[in-house]
XYZ file of N, CA and C in Angstrom:
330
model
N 6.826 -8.381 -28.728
C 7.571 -7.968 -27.567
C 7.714 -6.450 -27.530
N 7.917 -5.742 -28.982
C 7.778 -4.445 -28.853
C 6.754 -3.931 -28.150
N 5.527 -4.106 -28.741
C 4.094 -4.026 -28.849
C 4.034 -3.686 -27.029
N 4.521 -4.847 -26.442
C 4.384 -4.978 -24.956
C 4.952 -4.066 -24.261
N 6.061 -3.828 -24.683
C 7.160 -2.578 -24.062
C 6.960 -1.634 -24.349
N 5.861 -1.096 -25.313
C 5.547 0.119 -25.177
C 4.642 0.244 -23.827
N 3.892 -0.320 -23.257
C 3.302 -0.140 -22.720
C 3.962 0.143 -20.894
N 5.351 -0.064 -20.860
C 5.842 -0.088 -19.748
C 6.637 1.360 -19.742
N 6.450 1.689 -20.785
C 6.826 3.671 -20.818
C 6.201 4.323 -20.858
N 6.679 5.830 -20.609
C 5.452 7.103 -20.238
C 4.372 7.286 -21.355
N 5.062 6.771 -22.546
C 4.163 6.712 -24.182
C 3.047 7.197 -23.712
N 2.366 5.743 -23.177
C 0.706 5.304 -22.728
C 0.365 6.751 -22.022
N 1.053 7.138 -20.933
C 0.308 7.736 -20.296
C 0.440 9.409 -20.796
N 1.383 9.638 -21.473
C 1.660 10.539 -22.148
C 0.890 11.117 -22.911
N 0.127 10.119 -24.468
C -0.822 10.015 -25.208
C -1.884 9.602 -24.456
N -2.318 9.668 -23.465
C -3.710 9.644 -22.561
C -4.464 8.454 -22.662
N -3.633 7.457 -23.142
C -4.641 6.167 -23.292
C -4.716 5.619 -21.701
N -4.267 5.662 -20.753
C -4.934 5.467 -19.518
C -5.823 6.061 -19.235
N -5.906 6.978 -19.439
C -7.770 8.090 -19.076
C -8.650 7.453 -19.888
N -8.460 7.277 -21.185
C -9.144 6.668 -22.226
C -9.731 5.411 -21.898
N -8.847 4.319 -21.527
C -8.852 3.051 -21.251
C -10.329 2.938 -19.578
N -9.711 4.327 -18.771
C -10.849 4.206 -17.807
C -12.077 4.610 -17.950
N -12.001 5.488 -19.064
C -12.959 6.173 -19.053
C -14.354 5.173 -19.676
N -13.763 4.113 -20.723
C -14.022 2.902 -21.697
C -14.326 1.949 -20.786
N -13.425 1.163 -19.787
C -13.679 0.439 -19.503
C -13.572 0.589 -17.646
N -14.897 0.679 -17.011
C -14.434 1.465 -15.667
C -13.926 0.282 -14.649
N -14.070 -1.144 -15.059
C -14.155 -2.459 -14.603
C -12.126 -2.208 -14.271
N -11.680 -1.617 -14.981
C -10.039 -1.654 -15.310
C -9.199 -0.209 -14.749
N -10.451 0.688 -13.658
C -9.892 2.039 -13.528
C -8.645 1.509 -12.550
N -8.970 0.459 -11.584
C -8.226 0.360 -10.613
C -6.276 -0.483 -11.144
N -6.458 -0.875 -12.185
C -5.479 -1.393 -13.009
C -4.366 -0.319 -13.559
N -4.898 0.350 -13.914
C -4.531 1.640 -14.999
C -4.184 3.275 -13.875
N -2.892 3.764 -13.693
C -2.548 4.634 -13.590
C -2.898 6.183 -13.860
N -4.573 6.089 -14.005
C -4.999 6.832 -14.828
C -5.505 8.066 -13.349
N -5.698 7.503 -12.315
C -6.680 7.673 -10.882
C -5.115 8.908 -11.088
N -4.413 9.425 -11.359
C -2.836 10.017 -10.897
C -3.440 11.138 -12.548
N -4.203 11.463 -13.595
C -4.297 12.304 -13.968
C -6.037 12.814 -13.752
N -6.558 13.100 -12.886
C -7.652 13.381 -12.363
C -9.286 12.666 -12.588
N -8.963 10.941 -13.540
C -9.742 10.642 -13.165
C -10.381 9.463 -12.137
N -11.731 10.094 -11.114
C -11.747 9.347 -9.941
C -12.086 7.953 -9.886
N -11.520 7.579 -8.904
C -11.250 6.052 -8.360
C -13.082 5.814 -8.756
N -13.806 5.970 -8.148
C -14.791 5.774 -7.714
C -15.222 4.241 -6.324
N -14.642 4.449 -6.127
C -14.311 3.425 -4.958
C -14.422 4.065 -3.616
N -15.167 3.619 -2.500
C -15.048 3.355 -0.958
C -14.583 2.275 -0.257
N -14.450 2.970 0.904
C -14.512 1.844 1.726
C -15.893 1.698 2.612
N -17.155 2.194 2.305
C -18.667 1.565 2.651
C -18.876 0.427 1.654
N -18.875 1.172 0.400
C -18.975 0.044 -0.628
C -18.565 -1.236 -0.533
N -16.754 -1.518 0.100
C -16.141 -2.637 0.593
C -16.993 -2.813 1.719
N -17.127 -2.181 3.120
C -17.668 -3.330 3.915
C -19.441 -3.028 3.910
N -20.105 -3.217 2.928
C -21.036 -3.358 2.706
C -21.561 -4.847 2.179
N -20.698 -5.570 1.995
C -20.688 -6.933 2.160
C -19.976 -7.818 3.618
N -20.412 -7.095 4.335
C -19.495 -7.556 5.393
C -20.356 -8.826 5.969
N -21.752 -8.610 5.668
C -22.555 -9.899 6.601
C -21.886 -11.297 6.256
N -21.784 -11.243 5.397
C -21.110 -12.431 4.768
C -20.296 -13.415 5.292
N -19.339 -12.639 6.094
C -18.155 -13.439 7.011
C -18.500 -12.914 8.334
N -19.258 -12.072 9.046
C -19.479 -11.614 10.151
C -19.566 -13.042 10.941
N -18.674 -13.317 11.592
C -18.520 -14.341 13.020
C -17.796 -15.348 12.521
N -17.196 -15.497 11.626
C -15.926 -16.201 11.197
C -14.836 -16.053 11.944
N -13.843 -16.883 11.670
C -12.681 -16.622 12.726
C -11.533 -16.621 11.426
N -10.270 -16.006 11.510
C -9.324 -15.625 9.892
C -7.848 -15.244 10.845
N -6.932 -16.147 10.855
C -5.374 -16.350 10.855
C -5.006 -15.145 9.922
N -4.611 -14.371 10.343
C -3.689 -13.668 9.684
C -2.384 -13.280 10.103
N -1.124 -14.142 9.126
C 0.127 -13.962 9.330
C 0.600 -12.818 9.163
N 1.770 -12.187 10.165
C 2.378 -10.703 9.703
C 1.460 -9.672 10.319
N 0.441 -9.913 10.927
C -0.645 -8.671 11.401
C -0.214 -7.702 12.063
N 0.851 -7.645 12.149
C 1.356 -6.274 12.743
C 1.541 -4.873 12.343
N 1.523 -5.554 10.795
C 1.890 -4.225 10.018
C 2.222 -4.522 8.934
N 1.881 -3.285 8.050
C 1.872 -3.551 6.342
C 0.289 -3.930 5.803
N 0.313 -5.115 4.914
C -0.630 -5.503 4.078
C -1.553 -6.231 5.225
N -0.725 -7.235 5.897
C -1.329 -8.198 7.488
C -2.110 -7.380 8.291
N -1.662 -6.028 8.273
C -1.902 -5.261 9.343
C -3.360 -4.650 9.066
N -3.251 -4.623 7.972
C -4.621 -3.467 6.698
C -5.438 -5.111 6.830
N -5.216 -6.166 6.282
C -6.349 -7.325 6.447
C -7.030 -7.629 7.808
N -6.312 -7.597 8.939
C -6.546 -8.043 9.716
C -7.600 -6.774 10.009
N -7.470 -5.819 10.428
C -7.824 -3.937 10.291
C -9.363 -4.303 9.540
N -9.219 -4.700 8.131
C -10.323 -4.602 7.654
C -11.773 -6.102 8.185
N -10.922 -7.180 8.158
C -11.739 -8.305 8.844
C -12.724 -7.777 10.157
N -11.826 -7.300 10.892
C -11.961 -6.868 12.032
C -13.099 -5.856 12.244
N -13.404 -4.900 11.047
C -14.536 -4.039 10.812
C -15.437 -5.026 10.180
N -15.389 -6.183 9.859
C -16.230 -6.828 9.114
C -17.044 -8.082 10.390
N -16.566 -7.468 11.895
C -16.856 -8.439 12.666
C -16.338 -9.791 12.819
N -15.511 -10.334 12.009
C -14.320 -11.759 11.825
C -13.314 -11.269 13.232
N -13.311 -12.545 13.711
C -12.290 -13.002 15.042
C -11.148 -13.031 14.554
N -10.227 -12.754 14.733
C -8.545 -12.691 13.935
C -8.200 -13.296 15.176
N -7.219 -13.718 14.213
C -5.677 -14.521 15.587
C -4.825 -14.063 14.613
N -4.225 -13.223 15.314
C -3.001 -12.314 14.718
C -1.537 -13.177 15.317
N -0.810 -13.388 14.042
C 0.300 -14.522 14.040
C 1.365 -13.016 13.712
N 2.660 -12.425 14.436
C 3.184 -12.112 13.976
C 4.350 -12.659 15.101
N 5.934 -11.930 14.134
C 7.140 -12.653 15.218
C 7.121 -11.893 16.214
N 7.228 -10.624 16.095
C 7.428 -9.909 17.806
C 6.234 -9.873 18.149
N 6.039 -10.341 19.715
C 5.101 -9.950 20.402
C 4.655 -8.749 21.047
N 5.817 -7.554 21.365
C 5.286 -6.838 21.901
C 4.643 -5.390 20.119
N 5.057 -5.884 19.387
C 4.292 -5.226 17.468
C 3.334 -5.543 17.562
N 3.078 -6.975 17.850
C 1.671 -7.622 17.895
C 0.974 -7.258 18.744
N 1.136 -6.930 19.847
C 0.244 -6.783 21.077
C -0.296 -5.042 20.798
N 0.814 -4.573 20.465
C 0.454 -2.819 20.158
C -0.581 -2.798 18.739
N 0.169 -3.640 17.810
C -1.111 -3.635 16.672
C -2.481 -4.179 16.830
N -3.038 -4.444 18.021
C -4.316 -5.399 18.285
C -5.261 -4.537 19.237
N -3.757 -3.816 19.723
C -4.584 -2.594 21.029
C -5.412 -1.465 19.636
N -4.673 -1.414 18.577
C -4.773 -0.567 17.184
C -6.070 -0.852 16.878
N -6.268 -1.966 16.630
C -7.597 -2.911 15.644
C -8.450 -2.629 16.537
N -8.372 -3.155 17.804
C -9.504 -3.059 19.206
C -9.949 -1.532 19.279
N -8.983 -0.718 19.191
C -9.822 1.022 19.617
C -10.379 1.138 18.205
N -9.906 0.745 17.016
C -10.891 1.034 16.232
C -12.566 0.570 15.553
N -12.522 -0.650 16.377
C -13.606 -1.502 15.924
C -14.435 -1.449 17.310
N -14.340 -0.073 18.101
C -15.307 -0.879 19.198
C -16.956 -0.701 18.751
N -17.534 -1.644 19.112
C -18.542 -1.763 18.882
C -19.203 -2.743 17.633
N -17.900 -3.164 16.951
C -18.317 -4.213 16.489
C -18.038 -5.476 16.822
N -19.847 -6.227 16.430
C -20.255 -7.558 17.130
C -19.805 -8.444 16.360
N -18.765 -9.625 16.195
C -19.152 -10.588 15.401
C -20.337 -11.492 15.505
């Protein structure tokens, strides 16, 4: 239990074993707090929708789409060509967050 609780204090990041840990294992950069002492994410967002054929013309419920995490899924489906039905409680959040998704995706076909 010690062992564990060290790991929830500055210790780790103090003694640089998060840089270490990414630098070792890059599968774990996105885990590790390490991206906050200069080393890079190495991550896009081409890379993400570079698998997009995959679900292109699917249709995907997403609850909450108005905003927040709902808002970013629905956002990203939506570049991926997937039909959303955006479920949120207010309608007029919902209707403004869809006008959002729509100016940004024009031109994509599902």
């Amino acid at each position: 239990a010690v062992g564990t609780g060290v790991f929830f204090t500055p210790i780790p990041m103090k003694l640089g074993f998060y840089r270490w840990l990414a630098t070792k294992a890059p599968a774990l950069l996105g885990f590790t707090p390490a991206h906050l002492y200069g080393v890079p994410w190495g991550y896009t967002f081409q890379n993400y929708y570079s698998h997009c054929d995959d679900i292109r013309g699917q249709r995907a419920l997403v609850t909450g789409s108005n905003s927040g995490i709902g808002f970013a899924v629905a956002h990203s489906l939506a570049k991926c060509g997937v039909d959303i039905i955006m479920a949120c409680r207010n309608e007029g959040r919902c209707e403004s967050a869809a006008e959002d998704i729509r100016r940004d995706t024009v031109g994509v076909v599902g």
